[in-house]
Amino acid sequence: EAAVTQSPRNKVAVTGGKVTLSCNQTNNHNNMYWYRQDTGHGLRLIHYSYGAGSTEKGDIPDGYKASRPSQENFSLILELATPSQTSVYFCASGDAGVDSDYTFGSGTRLLVI
Amino acid sequence: QQQVRQSPQSLTVWEGETAILNCSYEDSTFNYFPWYQQFPGEGPALLISIRSVSDKKEDGRFTIFFNKREKKLSLHITDSQPGDSATYFCAASDTGNYKYVFGAGTRLKVIA
């Protein structure tokens, strides 16, 4: 069954530390996305990718980097984690066609202390 | 700037009632509107979607009503069930843009 798998499910990080969130998809979708979800803000786009080797900035990219080494994998990197980055992070994949819908992972809950 | 707005933030209905969730948008180039359903501890999942050439889309107990002139749409859930209790997100995109803009969501609670 096609799916989007995120790891870890939960993460506690210290301020100033480096955090890497991983995402793997078996949908063979070209596009992948990283969102964060916060109460009152819904889902906000951090970075996205149109294919292996490409990354694009979303609406709130500051403090985050992304890496797409292959069609299946898309990582979100927090080089210097801050408490304001405490959130739930969702990865999604989507086809390159018009009106393509997203398949979301189950999320990573990140706490930065 | 919030391009997609949802109301109310939260909604409680009794089992069997019709829940109405509202969504409005600003960008007139938006032409595709999916609704996602999210249960606690899970990622959002596509529920139903509509293109701007249509004014209504129905799928079982879920119906989208779309008003292009007013840039508004609504999701009606008839005969609401406790299992419908979830957060519902309205999203929007335009042709060729594979990025969705999401609203802040409506948290629905259905009481038995």
XYZ file of C-alpha atoms in Angstrom:
225
model
C 0.000 0.000 0.000
C 1.325 3.408 -1.001
C 2.160 5.520 1.984
C 4.082 8.398 3.515
C 6.165 7.450 6.560
C 7.683 9.975 8.912
C 10.345 9.433 11.530
C 10.665 9.941 14.371
C 7.054 10.191 15.638
C 8.187 12.188 18.645
C 11.360 14.145 19.278
C 12.704 16.232 22.140
C 15.595 18.507 21.197
C 17.659 21.074 23.061
C 17.851 24.681 21.997
C 20.738 25.184 19.578
C 20.916 21.552 18.616
C 20.503 20.082 15.149
C 17.320 18.190 14.307
C 16.581 16.136 11.214
C 13.071 14.988 10.406
C 12.775 12.264 7.798
C 10.060 11.379 5.326
C 9.768 8.433 2.951
C 7.049 7.909 0.349
C 6.183 4.847 -1.695
C 3.608 6.631 -3.897
C 6.141 7.392 -6.644
C 5.002 11.026 -6.457
C 7.219 13.735 -7.861
C 6.262 16.409 -5.347
C 6.891 16.384 -1.626
C 6.070 18.964 1.028
C 6.861 19.841 4.628
C 4.212 21.622 6.711
C 4.009 22.598 10.325
C 0.727 22.636 12.192
C 0.049 25.014 15.040
C -3.211 25.860 16.755
C -4.851 28.813 15.065
C -2.603 28.660 12.018
C -3.581 25.434 10.361
C -0.991 23.979 8.009
C 1.829 26.243 6.873
C 4.240 25.304 4.101
C 7.929 25.280 5.022
C 9.696 23.704 2.037
C 8.708 21.618 -0.941
C 10.318 19.705 -3.777
C 9.438 18.899 -7.370
C 11.799 15.943 -7.576
C 15.120 14.479 -6.521
C 17.746 17.157 -6.071
C 15.292 20.059 -5.962
C 14.084 22.049 -2.974
C 11.987 25.219 -2.912
C 11.139 27.647 -0.138
C 7.582 27.687 1.082
C 5.808 30.384 3.061
C 7.791 30.063 6.316
C 11.276 28.733 5.426
C 13.355 30.727 7.930
C 15.278 28.461 10.291
C 14.725 25.379 8.158
C 16.579 23.584 5.396
C 15.378 20.733 3.228
C 17.034 17.923 1.343
C 15.626 15.638 -1.393
C 18.317 13.055 -2.167
C 15.962 10.696 -3.975
C 12.411 10.404 -5.288
C 11.374 8.624 -2.101
C 13.060 10.676 0.616
C 12.641 14.251 1.783
C 14.232 15.584 4.972
C 13.641 18.714 6.999
C 16.659 20.048 8.871
C 16.728 22.450 11.793
C 20.381 23.467 12.086
C 19.911 25.475 15.291
C 16.640 24.483 16.903
C 14.702 27.117 18.858
C 11.685 26.755 21.190
C 9.541 28.582 18.574
C 10.020 25.556 16.334
C 8.118 23.364 18.773
C 5.269 22.080 16.631
C 3.810 19.124 14.787
C 5.421 18.595 11.403
C 3.726 16.859 8.494
C 5.254 15.551 5.320
C 3.088 15.048 2.241
C 3.543 13.767 -1.278
C 1.575 14.624 -4.402
C 1.591 13.901 -8.110
C 2.766 16.474 -10.608
C -0.590 16.636 -12.384
C -3.195 19.355 -12.090
C -5.540 18.953 -9.128
C -3.275 16.374 -7.587
C -4.172 15.608 -4.017
C -1.781 15.127 -1.155
C -1.049 12.030 0.884
C 0.091 13.025 4.349
C 2.246 11.190 6.830
C 1.200 10.748 10.462
C 3.310 13.640 11.690
C 6.314 14.255 13.941
C 5.737 15.986 17.251
C 8.812 18.103 18.038
C 9.488 19.710 21.401
C 12.463 22.062 21.650
C 13.495 22.794 25.249
C -1.991 37.404 4.871
C -4.410 34.555 5.245
C -5.702 33.729 1.794
C -8.095 31.005 2.920
C -10.353 31.627 5.909
C -12.505 29.110 7.704
C -15.363 29.556 10.126
C -16.300 28.704 12.737
C -13.113 27.703 14.532
C -15.062 25.041 16.368
C -18.536 23.589 15.991
C -20.594 21.212 18.111
C -23.674 19.465 16.740
C -25.901 16.631 17.894
C -25.868 13.286 16.199
C -28.194 13.357 13.184
C -27.928 17.128 12.626
C -26.336 18.828 9.633
C -22.969 20.444 10.275
C -22.054 23.400 8.065
C -18.422 24.429 7.752
C -17.564 27.609 5.901
C -14.589 28.648 3.812
C -13.740 31.812 1.889
C -10.777 32.824 -0.214
C -9.215 35.941 -1.676
C -7.273 34.903 -4.757
C -9.578 34.789 -7.787
C -7.131 32.515 -9.611
C -7.855 29.649 -7.206
C -9.821 27.006 -9.069
C -9.483 23.801 -7.088
C -10.687 23.302 -3.520
C -10.067 20.072 -1.597
C -11.293 19.467 1.928
C -9.148 17.395 4.262
C -10.274 15.572 7.396
C -7.894 15.077 10.304
C -8.399 12.861 13.337
C -6.292 13.391 16.484
C -2.807 11.939 16.172
C -3.108 11.428 12.432
C -2.248 13.316 9.281
C -4.958 15.003 7.201
C -6.675 12.863 4.576
C -8.576 13.979 1.498
C -12.335 13.953 2.086
C -13.890 15.610 -0.951
C -12.913 18.233 -3.518
C -14.477 20.562 -6.075
C -13.344 22.488 -9.121
C -14.500 26.061 -9.701
C -16.477 25.082 -12.803
C -18.948 23.291 -10.519
C -21.253 24.750 -7.891
C -21.922 21.517 -6.032
C -20.149 18.257 -5.310
C -21.718 15.415 -3.383
C -20.215 12.275 -1.880
C -22.519 10.392 0.431
C -23.268 12.540 3.469
C -20.694 15.173 2.454
C -21.579 18.005 0.058
C -19.595 21.046 -1.051
C -21.506 24.140 -2.147
C -19.421 26.618 -4.135
C -20.158 30.286 -4.928
C -17.531 31.621 -7.308
C -18.903 35.174 -7.386
C -18.679 35.525 -3.620
C -15.488 33.422 -3.327
C -17.132 31.231 -0.739
C -17.709 27.555 -0.267
C -19.163 25.392 2.442
C -19.004 21.760 3.477
C -22.294 20.256 4.630
C -22.231 17.038 6.629
C -25.725 15.613 6.851
C -26.823 13.084 9.487
C -23.667 13.819 11.468
C -22.153 10.892 13.350
C -19.797 10.841 16.361
C -17.198 9.324 14.035
C -17.240 12.574 12.036
C -15.672 14.381 14.996
C -12.432 15.711 13.541
C -10.748 18.849 12.268
C -11.651 19.848 8.720
C -9.336 21.890 6.527
C -10.351 23.796 3.436
C -7.542 24.240 0.892
C -7.141 26.025 -2.436
C -4.859 26.030 -5.439
C -4.747 27.261 -9.007
C -4.000 25.379 -12.209
C -0.355 24.460 -12.510
C 0.459 25.426 -8.941
C 1.001 22.278 -6.953
C 1.036 24.086 -3.615
C -2.129 24.236 -1.610
C -3.016 27.096 0.697
C -4.772 25.732 3.768
C -7.233 27.414 6.060
C -6.798 27.253 9.835
C -9.358 24.481 10.157
C -12.709 23.886 11.869
C -12.835 21.482 14.788
C -16.105 19.551 14.664
C -17.537 17.652 17.605
C -20.598 15.465 17.163
C -22.393 14.554 20.376
C -24.334 11.295 20.563
